[in-house]
PDB file of C-alpha atoms in Angstrom:
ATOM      1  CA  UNK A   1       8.736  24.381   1.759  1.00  0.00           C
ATOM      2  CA  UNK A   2      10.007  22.721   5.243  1.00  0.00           C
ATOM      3  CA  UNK A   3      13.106  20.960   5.540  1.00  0.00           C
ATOM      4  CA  UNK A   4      13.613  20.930   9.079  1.00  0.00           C
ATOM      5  CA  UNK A   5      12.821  17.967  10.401  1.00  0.00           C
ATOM      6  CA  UNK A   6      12.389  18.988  13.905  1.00  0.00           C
ATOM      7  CA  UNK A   7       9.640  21.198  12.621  1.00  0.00           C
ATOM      8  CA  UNK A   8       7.930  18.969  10.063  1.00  0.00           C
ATOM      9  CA  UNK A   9       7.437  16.416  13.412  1.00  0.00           C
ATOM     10  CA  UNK A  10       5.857  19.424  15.202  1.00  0.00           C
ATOM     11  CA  UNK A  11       3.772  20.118  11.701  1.00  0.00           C
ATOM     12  CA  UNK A  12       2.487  16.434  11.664  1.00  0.00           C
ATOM     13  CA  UNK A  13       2.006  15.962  15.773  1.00  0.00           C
ATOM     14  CA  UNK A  14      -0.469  19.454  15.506  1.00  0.00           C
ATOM     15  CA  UNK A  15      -2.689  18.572  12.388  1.00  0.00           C
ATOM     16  CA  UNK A  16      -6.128  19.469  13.276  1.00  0.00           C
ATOM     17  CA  UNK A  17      -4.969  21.491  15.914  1.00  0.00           C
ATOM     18  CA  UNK A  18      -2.618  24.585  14.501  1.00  0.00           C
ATOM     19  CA  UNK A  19      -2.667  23.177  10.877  1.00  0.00           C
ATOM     20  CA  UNK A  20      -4.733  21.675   9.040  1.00  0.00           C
ATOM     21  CA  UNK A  21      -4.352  19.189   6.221  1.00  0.00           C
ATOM     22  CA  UNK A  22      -5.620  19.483   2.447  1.00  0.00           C
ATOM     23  CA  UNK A  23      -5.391  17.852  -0.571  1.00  0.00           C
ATOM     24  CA  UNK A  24      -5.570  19.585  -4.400  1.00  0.00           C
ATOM     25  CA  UNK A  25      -8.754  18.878  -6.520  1.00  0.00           C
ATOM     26  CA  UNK A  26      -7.138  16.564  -9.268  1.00  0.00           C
ATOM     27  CA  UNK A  27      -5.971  13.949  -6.441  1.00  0.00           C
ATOM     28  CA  UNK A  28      -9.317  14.186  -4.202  1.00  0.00           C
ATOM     29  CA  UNK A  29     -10.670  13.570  -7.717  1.00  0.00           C
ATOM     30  CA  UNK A  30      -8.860   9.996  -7.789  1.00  0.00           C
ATOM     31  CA  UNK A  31      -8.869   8.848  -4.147  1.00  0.00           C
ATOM     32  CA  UNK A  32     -12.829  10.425  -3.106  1.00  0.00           C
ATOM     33  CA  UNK A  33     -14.193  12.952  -0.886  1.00  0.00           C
ATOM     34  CA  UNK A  34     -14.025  10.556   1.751  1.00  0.00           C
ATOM     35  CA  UNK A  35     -10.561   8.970   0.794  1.00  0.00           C
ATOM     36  CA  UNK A  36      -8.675   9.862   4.177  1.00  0.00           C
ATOM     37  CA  UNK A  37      -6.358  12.332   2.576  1.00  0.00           C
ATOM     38  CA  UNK A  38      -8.880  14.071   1.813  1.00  0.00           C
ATOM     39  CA  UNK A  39     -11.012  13.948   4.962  1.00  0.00           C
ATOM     40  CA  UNK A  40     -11.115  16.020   8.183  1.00  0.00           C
ATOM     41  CA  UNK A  41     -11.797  15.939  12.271  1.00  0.00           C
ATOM     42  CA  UNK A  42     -14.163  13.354  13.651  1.00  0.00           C
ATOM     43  CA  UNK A  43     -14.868  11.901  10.233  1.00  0.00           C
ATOM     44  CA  UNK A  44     -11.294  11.060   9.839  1.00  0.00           C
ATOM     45  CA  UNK A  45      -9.785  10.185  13.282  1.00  0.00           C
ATOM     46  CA  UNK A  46     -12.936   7.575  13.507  1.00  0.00           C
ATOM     47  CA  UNK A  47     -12.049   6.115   9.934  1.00  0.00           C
ATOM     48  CA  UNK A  48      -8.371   6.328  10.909  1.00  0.00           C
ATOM     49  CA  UNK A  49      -8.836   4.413  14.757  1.00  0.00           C
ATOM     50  CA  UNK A  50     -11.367   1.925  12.567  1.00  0.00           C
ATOM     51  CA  UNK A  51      -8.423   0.981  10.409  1.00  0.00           C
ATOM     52  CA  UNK A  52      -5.504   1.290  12.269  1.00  0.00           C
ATOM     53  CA  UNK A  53      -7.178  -1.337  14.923  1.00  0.00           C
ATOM     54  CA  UNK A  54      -7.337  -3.854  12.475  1.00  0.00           C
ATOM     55  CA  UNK A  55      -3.775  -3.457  11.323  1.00  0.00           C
ATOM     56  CA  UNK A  56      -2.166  -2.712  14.741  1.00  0.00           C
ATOM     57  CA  UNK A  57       0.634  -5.529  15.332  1.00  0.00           C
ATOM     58  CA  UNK A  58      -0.984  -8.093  17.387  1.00  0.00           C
ATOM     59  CA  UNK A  59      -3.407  -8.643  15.183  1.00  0.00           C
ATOM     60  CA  UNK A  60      -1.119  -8.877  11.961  1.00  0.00           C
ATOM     61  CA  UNK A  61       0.768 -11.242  14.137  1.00  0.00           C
ATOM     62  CA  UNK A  62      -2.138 -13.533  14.924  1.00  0.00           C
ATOM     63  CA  UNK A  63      -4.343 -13.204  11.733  1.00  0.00           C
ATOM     64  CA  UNK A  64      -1.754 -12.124   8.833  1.00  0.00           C
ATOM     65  CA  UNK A  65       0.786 -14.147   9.017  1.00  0.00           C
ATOM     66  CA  UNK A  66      -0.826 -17.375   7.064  1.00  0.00           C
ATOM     67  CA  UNK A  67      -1.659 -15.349   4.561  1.00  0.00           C
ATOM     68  CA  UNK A  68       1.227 -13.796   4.289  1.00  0.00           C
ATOM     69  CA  UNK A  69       2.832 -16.925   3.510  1.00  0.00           C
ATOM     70  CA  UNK A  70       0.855 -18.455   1.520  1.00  0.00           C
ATOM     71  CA  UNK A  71       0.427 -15.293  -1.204  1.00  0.00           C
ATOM     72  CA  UNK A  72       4.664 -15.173  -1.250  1.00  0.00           C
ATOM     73  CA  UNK A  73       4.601 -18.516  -1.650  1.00  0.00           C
ATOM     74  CA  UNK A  74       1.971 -18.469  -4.810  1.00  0.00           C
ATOM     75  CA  UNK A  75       3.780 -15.902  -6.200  1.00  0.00           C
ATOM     76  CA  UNK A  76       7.144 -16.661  -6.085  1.00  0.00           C
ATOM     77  CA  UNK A  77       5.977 -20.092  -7.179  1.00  0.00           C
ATOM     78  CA  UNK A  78       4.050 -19.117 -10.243  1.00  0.00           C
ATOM     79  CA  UNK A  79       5.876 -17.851 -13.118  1.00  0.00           C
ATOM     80  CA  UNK A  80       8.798 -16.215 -11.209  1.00  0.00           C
ATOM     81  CA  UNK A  81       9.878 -13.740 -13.787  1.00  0.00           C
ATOM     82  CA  UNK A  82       7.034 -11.738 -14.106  1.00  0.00           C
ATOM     83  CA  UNK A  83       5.717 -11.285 -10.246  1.00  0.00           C
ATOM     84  CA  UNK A  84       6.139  -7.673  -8.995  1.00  0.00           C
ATOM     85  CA  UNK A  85       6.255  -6.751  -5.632  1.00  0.00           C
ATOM     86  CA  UNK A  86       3.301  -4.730  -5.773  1.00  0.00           C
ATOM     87  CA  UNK A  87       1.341  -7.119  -7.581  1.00  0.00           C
ATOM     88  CA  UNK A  88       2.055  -9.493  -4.091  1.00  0.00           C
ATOM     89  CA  UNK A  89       1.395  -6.770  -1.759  1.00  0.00           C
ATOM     90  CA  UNK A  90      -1.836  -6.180  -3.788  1.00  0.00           C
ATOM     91  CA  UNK A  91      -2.986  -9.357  -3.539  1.00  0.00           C
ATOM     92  CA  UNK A  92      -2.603  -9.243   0.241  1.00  0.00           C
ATOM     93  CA  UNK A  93      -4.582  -6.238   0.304  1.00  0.00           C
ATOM     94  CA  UNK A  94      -7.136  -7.561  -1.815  1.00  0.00           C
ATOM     95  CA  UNK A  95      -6.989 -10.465   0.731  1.00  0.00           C
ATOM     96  CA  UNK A  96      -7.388  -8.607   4.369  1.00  0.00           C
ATOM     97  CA  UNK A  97      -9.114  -5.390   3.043  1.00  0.00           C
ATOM     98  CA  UNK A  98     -12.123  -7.770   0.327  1.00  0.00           C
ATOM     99  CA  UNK A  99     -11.593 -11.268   1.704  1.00  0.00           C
ATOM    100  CA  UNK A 100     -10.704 -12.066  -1.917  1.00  0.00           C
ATOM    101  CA  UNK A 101      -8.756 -15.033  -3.103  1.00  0.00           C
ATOM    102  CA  UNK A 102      -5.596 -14.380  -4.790  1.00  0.00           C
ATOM    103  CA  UNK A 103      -6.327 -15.916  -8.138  1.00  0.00           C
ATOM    104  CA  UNK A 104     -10.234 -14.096  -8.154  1.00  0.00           C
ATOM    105  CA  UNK A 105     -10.277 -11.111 -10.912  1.00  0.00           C
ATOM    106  CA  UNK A 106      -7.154 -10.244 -10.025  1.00  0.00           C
ATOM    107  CA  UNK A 107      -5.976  -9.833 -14.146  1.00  0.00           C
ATOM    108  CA  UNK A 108      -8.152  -6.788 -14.274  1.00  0.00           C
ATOM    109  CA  UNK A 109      -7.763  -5.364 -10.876  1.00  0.00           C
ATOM    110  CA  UNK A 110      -4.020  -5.681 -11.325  1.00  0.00           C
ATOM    111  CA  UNK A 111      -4.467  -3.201 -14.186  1.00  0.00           C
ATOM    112  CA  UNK A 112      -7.067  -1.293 -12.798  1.00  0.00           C
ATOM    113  CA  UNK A 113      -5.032  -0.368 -10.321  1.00  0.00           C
ATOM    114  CA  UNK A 114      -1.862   0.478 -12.346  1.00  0.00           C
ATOM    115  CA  UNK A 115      -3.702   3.087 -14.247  1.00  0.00           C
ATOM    116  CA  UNK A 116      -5.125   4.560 -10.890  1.00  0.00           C
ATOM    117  CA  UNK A 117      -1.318   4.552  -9.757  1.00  0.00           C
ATOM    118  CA  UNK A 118       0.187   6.296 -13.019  1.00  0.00           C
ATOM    119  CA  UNK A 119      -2.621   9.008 -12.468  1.00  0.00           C
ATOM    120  CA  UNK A 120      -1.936  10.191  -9.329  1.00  0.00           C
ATOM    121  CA  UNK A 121       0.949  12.149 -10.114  1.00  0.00           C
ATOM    122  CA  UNK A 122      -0.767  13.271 -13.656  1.00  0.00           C
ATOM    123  CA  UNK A 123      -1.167  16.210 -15.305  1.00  0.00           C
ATOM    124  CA  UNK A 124      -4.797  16.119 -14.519  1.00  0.00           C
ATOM    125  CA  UNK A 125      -6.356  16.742 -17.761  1.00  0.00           C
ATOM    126  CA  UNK A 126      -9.467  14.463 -17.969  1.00  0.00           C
ATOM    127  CA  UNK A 127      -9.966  14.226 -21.726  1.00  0.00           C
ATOM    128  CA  UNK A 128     -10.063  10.325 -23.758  1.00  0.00           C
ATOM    129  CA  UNK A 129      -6.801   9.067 -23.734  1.00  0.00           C
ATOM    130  CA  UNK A 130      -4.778  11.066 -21.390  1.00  0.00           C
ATOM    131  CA  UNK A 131      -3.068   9.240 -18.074  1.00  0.00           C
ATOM    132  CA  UNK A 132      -5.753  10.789 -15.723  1.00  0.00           C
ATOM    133  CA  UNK A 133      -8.318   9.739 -17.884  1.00  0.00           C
ATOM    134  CA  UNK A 134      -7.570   6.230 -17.583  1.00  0.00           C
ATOM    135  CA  UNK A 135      -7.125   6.796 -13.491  1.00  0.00           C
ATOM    136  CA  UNK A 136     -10.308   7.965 -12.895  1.00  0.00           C
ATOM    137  CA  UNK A 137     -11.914   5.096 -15.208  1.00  0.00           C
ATOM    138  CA  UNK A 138      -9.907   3.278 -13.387  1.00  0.00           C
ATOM    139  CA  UNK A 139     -11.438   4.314  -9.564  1.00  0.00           C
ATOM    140  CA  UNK A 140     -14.732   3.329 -11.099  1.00  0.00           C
ATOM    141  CA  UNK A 141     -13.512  -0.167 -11.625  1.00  0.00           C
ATOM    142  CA  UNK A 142     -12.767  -0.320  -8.375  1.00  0.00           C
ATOM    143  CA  UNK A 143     -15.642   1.393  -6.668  1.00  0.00           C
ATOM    144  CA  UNK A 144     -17.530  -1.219  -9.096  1.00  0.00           C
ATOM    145  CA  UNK A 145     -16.113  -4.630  -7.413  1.00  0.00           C
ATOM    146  CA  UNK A 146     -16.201  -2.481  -3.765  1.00  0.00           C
ATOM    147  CA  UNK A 147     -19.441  -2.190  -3.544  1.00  0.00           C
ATOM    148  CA  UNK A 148     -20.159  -5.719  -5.083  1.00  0.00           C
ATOM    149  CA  UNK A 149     -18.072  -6.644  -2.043  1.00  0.00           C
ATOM    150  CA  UNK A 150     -20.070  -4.171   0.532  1.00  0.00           C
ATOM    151  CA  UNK A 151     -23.628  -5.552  -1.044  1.00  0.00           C
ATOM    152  CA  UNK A 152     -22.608  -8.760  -0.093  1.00  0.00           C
ATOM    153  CA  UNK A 153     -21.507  -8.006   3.701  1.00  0.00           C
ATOM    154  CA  UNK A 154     -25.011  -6.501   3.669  1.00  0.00           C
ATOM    155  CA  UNK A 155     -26.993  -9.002   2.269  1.00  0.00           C
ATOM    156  CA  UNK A 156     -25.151 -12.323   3.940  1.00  0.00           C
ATOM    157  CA  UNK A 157     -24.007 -10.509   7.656  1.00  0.00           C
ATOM    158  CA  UNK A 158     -23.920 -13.970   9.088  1.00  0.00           C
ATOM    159  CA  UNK A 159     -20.766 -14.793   7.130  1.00  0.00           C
ATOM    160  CA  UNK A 160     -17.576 -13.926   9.456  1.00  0.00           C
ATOM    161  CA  UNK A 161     -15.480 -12.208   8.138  1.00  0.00           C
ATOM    162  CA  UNK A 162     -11.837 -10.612   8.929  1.00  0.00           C
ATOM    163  CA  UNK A 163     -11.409  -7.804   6.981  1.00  0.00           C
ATOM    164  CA  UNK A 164     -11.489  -4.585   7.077  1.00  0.00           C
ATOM    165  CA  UNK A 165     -14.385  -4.016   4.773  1.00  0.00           C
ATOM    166  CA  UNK A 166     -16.288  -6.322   6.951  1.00  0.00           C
ATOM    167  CA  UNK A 167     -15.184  -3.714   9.847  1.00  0.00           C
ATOM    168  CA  UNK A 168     -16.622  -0.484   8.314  1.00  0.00           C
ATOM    169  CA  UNK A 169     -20.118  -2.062   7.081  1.00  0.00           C
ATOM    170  CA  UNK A 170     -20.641  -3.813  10.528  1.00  0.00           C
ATOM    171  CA  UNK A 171     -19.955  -0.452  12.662  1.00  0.00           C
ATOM    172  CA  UNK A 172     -22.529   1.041  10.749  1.00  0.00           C
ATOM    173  CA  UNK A 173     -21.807   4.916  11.163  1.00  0.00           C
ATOM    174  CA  UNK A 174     -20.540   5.138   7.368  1.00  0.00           C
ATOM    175  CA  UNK A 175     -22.134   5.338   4.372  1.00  0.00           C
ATOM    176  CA  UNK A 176     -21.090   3.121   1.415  1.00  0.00           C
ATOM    177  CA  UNK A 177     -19.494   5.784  -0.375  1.00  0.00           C
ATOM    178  CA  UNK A 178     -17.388   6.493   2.565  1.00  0.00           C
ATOM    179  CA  UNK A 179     -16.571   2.991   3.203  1.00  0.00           C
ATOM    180  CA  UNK A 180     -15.538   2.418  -0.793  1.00  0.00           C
ATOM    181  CA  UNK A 181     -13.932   5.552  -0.595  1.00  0.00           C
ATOM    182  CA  UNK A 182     -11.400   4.875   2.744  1.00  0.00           C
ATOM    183  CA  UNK A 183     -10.590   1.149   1.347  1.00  0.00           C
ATOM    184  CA  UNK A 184      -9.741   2.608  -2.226  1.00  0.00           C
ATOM    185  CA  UNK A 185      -7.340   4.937  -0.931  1.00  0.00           C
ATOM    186  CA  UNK A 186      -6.208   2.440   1.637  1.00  0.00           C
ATOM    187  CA  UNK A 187      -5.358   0.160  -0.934  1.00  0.00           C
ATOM    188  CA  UNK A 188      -3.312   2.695  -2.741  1.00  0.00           C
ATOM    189  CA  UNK A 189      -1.240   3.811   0.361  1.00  0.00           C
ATOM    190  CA  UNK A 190      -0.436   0.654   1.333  1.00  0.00           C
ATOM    191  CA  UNK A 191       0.693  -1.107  -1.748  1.00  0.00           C
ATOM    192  CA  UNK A 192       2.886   1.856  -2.638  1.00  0.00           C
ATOM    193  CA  UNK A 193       4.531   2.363   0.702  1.00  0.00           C
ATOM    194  CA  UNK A 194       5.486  -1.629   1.128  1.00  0.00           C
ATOM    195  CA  UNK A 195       6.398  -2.303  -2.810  1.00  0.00           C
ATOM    196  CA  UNK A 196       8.590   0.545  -3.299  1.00  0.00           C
ATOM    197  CA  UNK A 197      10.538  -0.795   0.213  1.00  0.00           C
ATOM    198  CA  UNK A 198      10.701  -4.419  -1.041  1.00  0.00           C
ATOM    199  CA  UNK A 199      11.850  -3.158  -4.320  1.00  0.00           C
ATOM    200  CA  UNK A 200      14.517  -0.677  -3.152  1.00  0.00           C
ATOM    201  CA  UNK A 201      15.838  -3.589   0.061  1.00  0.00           C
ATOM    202  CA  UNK A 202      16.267  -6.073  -3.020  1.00  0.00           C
ATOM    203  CA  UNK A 203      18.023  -3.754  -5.208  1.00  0.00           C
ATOM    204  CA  UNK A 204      20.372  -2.967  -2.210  1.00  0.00           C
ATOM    205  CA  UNK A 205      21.274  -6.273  -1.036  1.00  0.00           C
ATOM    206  CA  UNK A 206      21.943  -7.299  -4.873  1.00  0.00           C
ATOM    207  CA  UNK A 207      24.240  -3.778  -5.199  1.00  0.00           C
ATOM    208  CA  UNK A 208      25.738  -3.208  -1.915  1.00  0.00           C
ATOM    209  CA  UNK A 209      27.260  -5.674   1.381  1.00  0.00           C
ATOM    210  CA  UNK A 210      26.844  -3.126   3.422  1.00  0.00           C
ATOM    211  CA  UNK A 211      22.975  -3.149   2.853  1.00  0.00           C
ATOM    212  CA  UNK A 212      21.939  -4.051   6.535  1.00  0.00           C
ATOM    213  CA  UNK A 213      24.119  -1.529   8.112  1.00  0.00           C
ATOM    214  CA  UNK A 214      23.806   1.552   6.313  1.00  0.00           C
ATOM    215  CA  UNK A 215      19.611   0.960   6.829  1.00  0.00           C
ATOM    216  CA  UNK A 216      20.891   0.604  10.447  1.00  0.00           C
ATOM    217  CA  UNK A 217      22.061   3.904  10.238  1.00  0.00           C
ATOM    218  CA  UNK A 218      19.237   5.675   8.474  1.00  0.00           C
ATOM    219  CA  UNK A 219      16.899   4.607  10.370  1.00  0.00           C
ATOM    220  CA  UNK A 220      18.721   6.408  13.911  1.00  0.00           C
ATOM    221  CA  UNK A 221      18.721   9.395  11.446  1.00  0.00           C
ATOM    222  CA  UNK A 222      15.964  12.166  13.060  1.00  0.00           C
ATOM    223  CA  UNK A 223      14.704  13.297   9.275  1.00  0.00           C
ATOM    224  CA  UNK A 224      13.502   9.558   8.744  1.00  0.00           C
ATOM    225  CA  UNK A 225       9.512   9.759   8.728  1.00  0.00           C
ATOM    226  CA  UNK A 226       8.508   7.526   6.243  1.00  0.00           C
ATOM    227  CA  UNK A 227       5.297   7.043   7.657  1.00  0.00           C
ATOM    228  CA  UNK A 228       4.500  10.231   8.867  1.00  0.00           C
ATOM    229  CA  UNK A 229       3.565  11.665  12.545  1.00  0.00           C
ATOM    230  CA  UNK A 230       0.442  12.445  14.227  1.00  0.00           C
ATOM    231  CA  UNK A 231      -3.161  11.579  13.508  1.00  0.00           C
ATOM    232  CA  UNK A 232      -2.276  10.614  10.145  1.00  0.00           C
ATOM    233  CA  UNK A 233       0.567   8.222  10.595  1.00  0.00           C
ATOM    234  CA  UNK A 234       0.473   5.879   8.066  1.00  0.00           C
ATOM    235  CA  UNK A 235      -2.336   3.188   8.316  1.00  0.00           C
ATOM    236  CA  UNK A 236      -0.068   0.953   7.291  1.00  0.00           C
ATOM    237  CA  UNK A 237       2.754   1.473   9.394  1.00  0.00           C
ATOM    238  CA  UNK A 238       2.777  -2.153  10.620  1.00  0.00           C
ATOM    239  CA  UNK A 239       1.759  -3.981   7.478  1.00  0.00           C
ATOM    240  CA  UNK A 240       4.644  -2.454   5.789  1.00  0.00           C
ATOM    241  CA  UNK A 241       7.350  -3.365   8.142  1.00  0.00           C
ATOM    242  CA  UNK A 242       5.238  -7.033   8.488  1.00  0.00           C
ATOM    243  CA  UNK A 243       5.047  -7.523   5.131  1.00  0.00           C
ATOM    244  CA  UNK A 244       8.849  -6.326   4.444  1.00  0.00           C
ATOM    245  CA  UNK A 245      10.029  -8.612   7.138  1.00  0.00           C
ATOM    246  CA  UNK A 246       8.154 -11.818   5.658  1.00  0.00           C
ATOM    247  CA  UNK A 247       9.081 -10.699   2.354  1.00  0.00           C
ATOM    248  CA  UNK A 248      13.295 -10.602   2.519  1.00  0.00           C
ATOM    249  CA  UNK A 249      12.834 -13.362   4.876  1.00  0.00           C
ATOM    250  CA  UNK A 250      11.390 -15.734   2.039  1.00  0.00           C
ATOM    251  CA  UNK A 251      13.421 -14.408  -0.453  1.00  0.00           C
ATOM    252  CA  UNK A 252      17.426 -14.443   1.027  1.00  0.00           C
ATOM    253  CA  UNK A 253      16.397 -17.950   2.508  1.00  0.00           C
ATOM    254  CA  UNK A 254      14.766 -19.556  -0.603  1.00  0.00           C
ATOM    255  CA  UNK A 255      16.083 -18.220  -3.514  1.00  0.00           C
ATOM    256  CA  UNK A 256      19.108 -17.001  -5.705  1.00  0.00           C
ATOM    257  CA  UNK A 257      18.864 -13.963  -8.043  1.00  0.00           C
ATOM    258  CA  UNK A 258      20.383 -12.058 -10.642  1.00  0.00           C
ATOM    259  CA  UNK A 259      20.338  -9.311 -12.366  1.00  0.00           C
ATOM    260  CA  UNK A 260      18.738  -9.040 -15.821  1.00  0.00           C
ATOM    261  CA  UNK A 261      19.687  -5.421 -16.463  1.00  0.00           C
ATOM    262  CA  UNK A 262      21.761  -1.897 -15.378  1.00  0.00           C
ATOM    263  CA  UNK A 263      18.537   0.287 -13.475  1.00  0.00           C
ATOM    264  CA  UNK A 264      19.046   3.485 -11.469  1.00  0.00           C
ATOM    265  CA  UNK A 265      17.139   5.270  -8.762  1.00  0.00           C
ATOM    266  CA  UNK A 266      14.691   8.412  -9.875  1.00  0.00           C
ATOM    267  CA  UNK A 267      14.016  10.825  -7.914  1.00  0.00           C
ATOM    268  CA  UNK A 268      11.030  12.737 -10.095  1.00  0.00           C
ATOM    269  CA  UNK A 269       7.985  12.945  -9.273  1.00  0.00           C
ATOM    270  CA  UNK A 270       8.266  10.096  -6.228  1.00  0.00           C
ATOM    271  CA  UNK A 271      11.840   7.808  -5.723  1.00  0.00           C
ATOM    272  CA  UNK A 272      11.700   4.350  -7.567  1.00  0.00           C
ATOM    273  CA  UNK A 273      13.953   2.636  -9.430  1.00  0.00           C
ATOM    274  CA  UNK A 274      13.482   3.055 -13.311  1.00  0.00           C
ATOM    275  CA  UNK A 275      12.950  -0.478 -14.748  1.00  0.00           C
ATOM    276  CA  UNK A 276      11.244  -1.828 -11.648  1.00  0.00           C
ATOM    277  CA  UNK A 277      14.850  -3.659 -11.230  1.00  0.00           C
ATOM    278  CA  UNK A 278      14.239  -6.992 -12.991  1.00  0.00           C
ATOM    279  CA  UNK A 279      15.769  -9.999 -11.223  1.00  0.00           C
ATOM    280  CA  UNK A 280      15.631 -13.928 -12.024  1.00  0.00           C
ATOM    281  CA  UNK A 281      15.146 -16.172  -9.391  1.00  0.00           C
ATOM    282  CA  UNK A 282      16.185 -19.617  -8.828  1.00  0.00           C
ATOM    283  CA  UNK A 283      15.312 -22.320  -6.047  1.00  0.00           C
ATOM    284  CA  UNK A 284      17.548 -22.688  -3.768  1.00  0.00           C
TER     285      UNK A 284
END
């Protein structure tokens, strides 16, 4: 176990070089063979230049930003007390990744993807019933309305598209089970990474004044990596900070809160914040 963070930068900057990355069974299991975790050398620096391109800041700055705003305001407008944060970041993903509409399917996908979520950190014991059970039904689900989505890039190529689904059938090097594979697990890592932020910068400008400056300070700190190094810094690194930016934007300027209940910050197996932190929110 490393804990220096001098040498877990010089870990991350070498994968594929002096180290090399794997995953256990059980989680390759949930996210695929080709989920980019799991993946290795040319396969996954082509997958991970594919994807990154399409997220890299211009474009989110050009192309995202609409729907950014439109999907906060849909949610925030619709029922306020029981939108989640990852349940807006989803639909985003759904969004740039499918070239869904917010409101299509996305009951069961929303659930879908919660069981996939609570499996990942399982006790993998795939038996009727159990939490990893329902994840890997789950993954099929998904694969399911993927490659509905990939038959119909192939069938109708003359519709434009900008997503990245769109992306990985048109370049044509990757199979669809690689290409349902590296969106799955793309949707995974990016909803987690930029709902647990929102979640944890609400609960911290509702707790604490000194919100803004303290993050000010952690983020000089040399151990903060959030998104990794290397060839496998986070796909998402821009979305996330995008997203987070839109997000307490829209929310400080438009809306009061309070809160419904005492919560507390876990630390086991992942941090989050017990109850999800329930607020209510009023119009400003």
């Amino acid at each position: 176990v490393l804990v220096d963070p001098e040498f877990n930068k010089y870990v991350l900057q070498n994968e594929g070089r002096l180290f090399e990355s794997k995953v256990l069974a059980p989680f390759r299991n949930l996210i695929g063979k080709y989920g980019l975790s799991a993946v290795q050398g040319e396969l996954q620096r082509k997958l991970h230049a594919t994807a990154v391109n399409l997220l890299k800041h211009e474009t989110l700055s050009s192309d995202f930003m609409e729907d950014i705003q439109d999907i906060f305001q849909i949610r925030f407008g619709f029922n306020c007390e029981s939108v989640t944060c990852w349940q807006i970041v989803l639909n985003l993903m759904a969004k740039k990744l499918l070239d869904l509409p917010p409101s299509e399917e996305m009951g069961d996908i929303y659930k879908a993807f919660d069981d996939f979520v609570g499996a990942v950190l399982s006790f993998p014991l795939n038996i009727p019933g159990t939490t990893y059970a329902r994840g890997i039904r789950a993954r099929g689900i998904l694969l399911k309305k993927i490659h509905k989505c990939i038959k119909e890039r192939r069938e109708h190529p003359e519709v434009l598209r900008n997503d990245l689904l769109t992306k990985l059938v048109r370049e044509g090097t990757f199979s669809d089970e690689i290409i349902a594979d590296t969106i799955i697990f793309f949707v995974f890592a990016g909803v987690e990474t930029s709902a647990m932020a929102m979640t944890f910068a609400v609960k911290y400008l509702t707790e604490n004044p000194r919100a803004l400056e303290e993050l000010r300070e952690i983020l000089d700190e040399p151990c903060y990596m959030p998104f990794g190094r290397g060839g496998r810094l986070c796909l998402g690194l821009h979305l996330a900070r995008f997203e987070i930016a839109l997000f307490l934007h829209n929310f400080v300027t438009k809306f009061r809160w309070e809160q419904l209940e005492i919560d507390r910050v876990t630390y086991f197996p992942l941090p989050s914040i017990e109850n999800g932190f329930p607020i209510r929110l009023y119009s400003r």
